[in-house]
Amino acid sequence: MIIFGTSSSTIHPAKLDGGCCPFCKTENQMWIQGYRKYFHIFWIPFFPLWKKVYSICSHCKGVFEKQEFQSKELLKSFEYFENQKIKIPWYHFSGIILALLLITLISVLPLLTK
Ligand SMILES: [Zn+2]
């Protein structure tokens, strides 16, 4: 039996530079947070799927999607973090790395024993 499916890992929250909350209008209290889905086989992450990022206001605790942002500053800061700061963790590929290692080993082994 092969056990596989999807799981998710949390993206470490980071404080955004500037911008104001779409709800309570508090300035400079916005955080970016989210999670990333990955595909796993036997609980070993194989490859990343999609990520979901959203913004949280530390003042009113409101959660906002990108399309709800009213301030351009917030959107700019959010997109900067989304594209520059949030990288796919290497271990989301560990299944692929393992498989590649195994394939390499299998193809190299006969050469070594000759
Ligand atoms: Zn707020």
Short mmCIF file of C-alpha atoms and ligand atoms in Angstrom, two decimals:
data_model
loop_
_atom_site.label_atom_id
_atom_site.label_comp_id
_atom_site.label_asym_id
_atom_site.label_seq_id
_atom_site.Cartn_x
_atom_site.Cartn_y
_atom_site.Cartn_z
CA MET A 1 0.00 0.00 0.00
CA ILE A 2 1.34 3.38 -0.95
CA ILE A 3 0.39 6.17 1.36
CA PHE A 4 0.38 9.53 -0.33
CA GLY A 5 -1.47 12.78 -0.28
CA THR A 6 -1.02 16.40 0.47
CA SER A 7 0.09 18.18 3.55
CA SER A 8 0.93 21.74 4.33
CA SER A 9 3.63 23.66 6.07
CA THR A 10 3.24 27.10 7.56
CA ILE A 11 5.03 30.05 6.10
CA HIS A 12 6.79 31.92 8.84
CA PRO A 13 4.96 35.20 9.50
CA ALA A 14 6.79 38.39 8.64
CA LYS A 15 5.96 41.99 9.35
CA LEU A 16 5.25 44.10 6.29
CA ASP A 17 6.84 47.49 5.83
CA GLY A 18 4.21 50.17 5.87
CA GLY A 19 0.67 49.96 4.59
CA CYS A 20 -2.50 50.27 6.59
CA CYS A 21 -5.19 47.80 7.56
CA PRO A 22 -8.20 47.76 5.16
CA PHE A 23 -10.51 47.42 8.15
CA CYS A 24 -9.27 49.43 11.14
CA LYS A 25 -6.87 51.64 9.13
CA THR A 26 -4.06 51.15 11.64
CA GLU A 27 -0.76 51.93 9.97
CA ASN A 28 2.24 49.66 9.88
CA GLN A 29 0.71 46.74 11.78
CA MET A 30 0.28 44.33 8.90
CA TRP A 31 1.84 40.89 8.79
CA ILE A 32 2.15 38.40 6.00
CA GLN A 33 1.37 34.79 6.81
CA GLY A 34 0.35 31.66 5.01
CA TYR A 35 0.97 28.05 4.23
CA ARG A 36 2.29 25.94 1.42
CA LYS A 37 0.80 22.69 0.27
CA TYR A 38 3.03 19.86 -0.78
CA PHE A 39 2.59 16.40 -2.15
CA HIS A 40 3.95 13.56 -0.03
CA ILE A 41 4.52 9.85 -0.39
CA PHE A 42 4.95 8.02 2.89
CA TRP A 43 5.09 11.41 4.59
CA ILE A 44 8.20 12.37 2.63
CA PRO A 45 7.53 15.69 0.89
CA PHE A 46 7.95 15.16 -2.86
CA PHE A 47 7.18 18.44 -4.49
CA PRO A 48 5.53 21.71 -3.53
CA LEU A 49 2.05 22.42 -4.82
CA TRP A 50 0.63 25.86 -4.22
CA LYS A 51 0.99 28.45 -1.56
CA LYS A 52 -1.61 30.58 0.09
CA VAL A 53 -0.58 33.88 1.54
CA TYR A 54 -2.68 36.42 3.30
CA SER A 55 -2.24 39.38 5.55
CA ILE A 56 -3.09 39.76 9.20
CA CYS A 57 -3.57 42.97 11.12
CA SER A 58 -1.98 42.75 14.54
CA HIS A 59 -4.30 45.47 15.80
CA CYS A 60 -7.79 44.16 14.91
CA LYS A 61 -6.68 40.57 14.12
CA GLY A 62 -8.42 40.82 10.77
CA VAL A 63 -7.35 38.46 8.00
CA PHE A 64 -7.24 39.91 4.50
CA GLU A 65 -6.67 38.54 1.05
CA LYS A 66 -4.54 40.43 -1.44
CA GLN A 67 -7.57 41.60 -3.42
CA GLU A 68 -9.02 43.24 -0.30
CA PHE A 69 -6.08 45.58 0.13
CA GLN A 70 -6.92 49.22 -0.31
CA SER A 71 -3.52 50.77 0.18
CA LYS A 72 -1.01 50.53 -2.67
CA GLU A 73 1.82 50.60 -0.15
CA LEU A 74 0.51 47.47 1.51
CA LEU A 75 0.07 45.69 -1.81
CA LYS A 76 3.61 46.62 -2.85
CA SER A 77 5.09 45.43 0.42
CA PHE A 78 3.01 42.24 0.33
CA GLU A 79 4.04 41.38 -3.21
CA TYR A 80 7.66 42.07 -2.40
CA PHE A 81 7.54 39.62 0.50
CA GLU A 82 5.53 37.11 -1.49
CA ASN A 83 8.05 37.05 -4.34
CA GLN A 84 11.35 37.78 -2.62
CA LYS A 85 11.17 36.54 0.92
CA ILE A 86 9.01 33.45 0.73
CA LYS A 87 11.09 30.74 -0.82
CA ILE A 88 10.16 27.11 -1.26
CA PRO A 89 11.93 25.17 1.49
CA TRP A 90 14.36 22.62 0.08
CA TYR A 91 12.83 19.77 2.05
CA HIS A 92 9.67 20.02 -0.03
CA PHE A 93 11.80 18.39 -2.72
CA SER A 94 13.38 15.76 -0.47
CA GLY A 95 11.40 12.94 -2.10
CA ILE A 96 12.69 13.94 -5.54
CA ILE A 97 16.24 14.30 -4.17
CA LEU A 98 15.99 10.82 -2.60
CA ALA A 99 14.64 9.31 -5.82
CA LEU A 100 17.43 10.92 -7.87
CA LEU A 101 20.05 9.63 -5.42
CA LEU A 102 18.57 6.16 -5.63
CA ILE A 103 18.53 6.21 -9.45
CA THR A 104 22.13 7.43 -9.50
CA LEU A 105 23.16 4.75 -7.06
CA ILE A 106 21.42 2.01 -9.06
CA SER A 107 23.02 3.13 -12.31
CA VAL A 108 26.48 3.61 -10.82
CA LEU A 109 26.62 0.43 -8.72
CA PRO A 110 27.05 -2.06 -11.61
CA LEU A 111 29.98 0.03 -12.86
CA LEU A 112 31.66 -0.09 -9.48
CA THR A 113 31.33 -3.85 -9.01
CA LYS A 114 32.83 -4.66 -12.43
ZN ZN B 1 -6.85 46.18 11.50
#
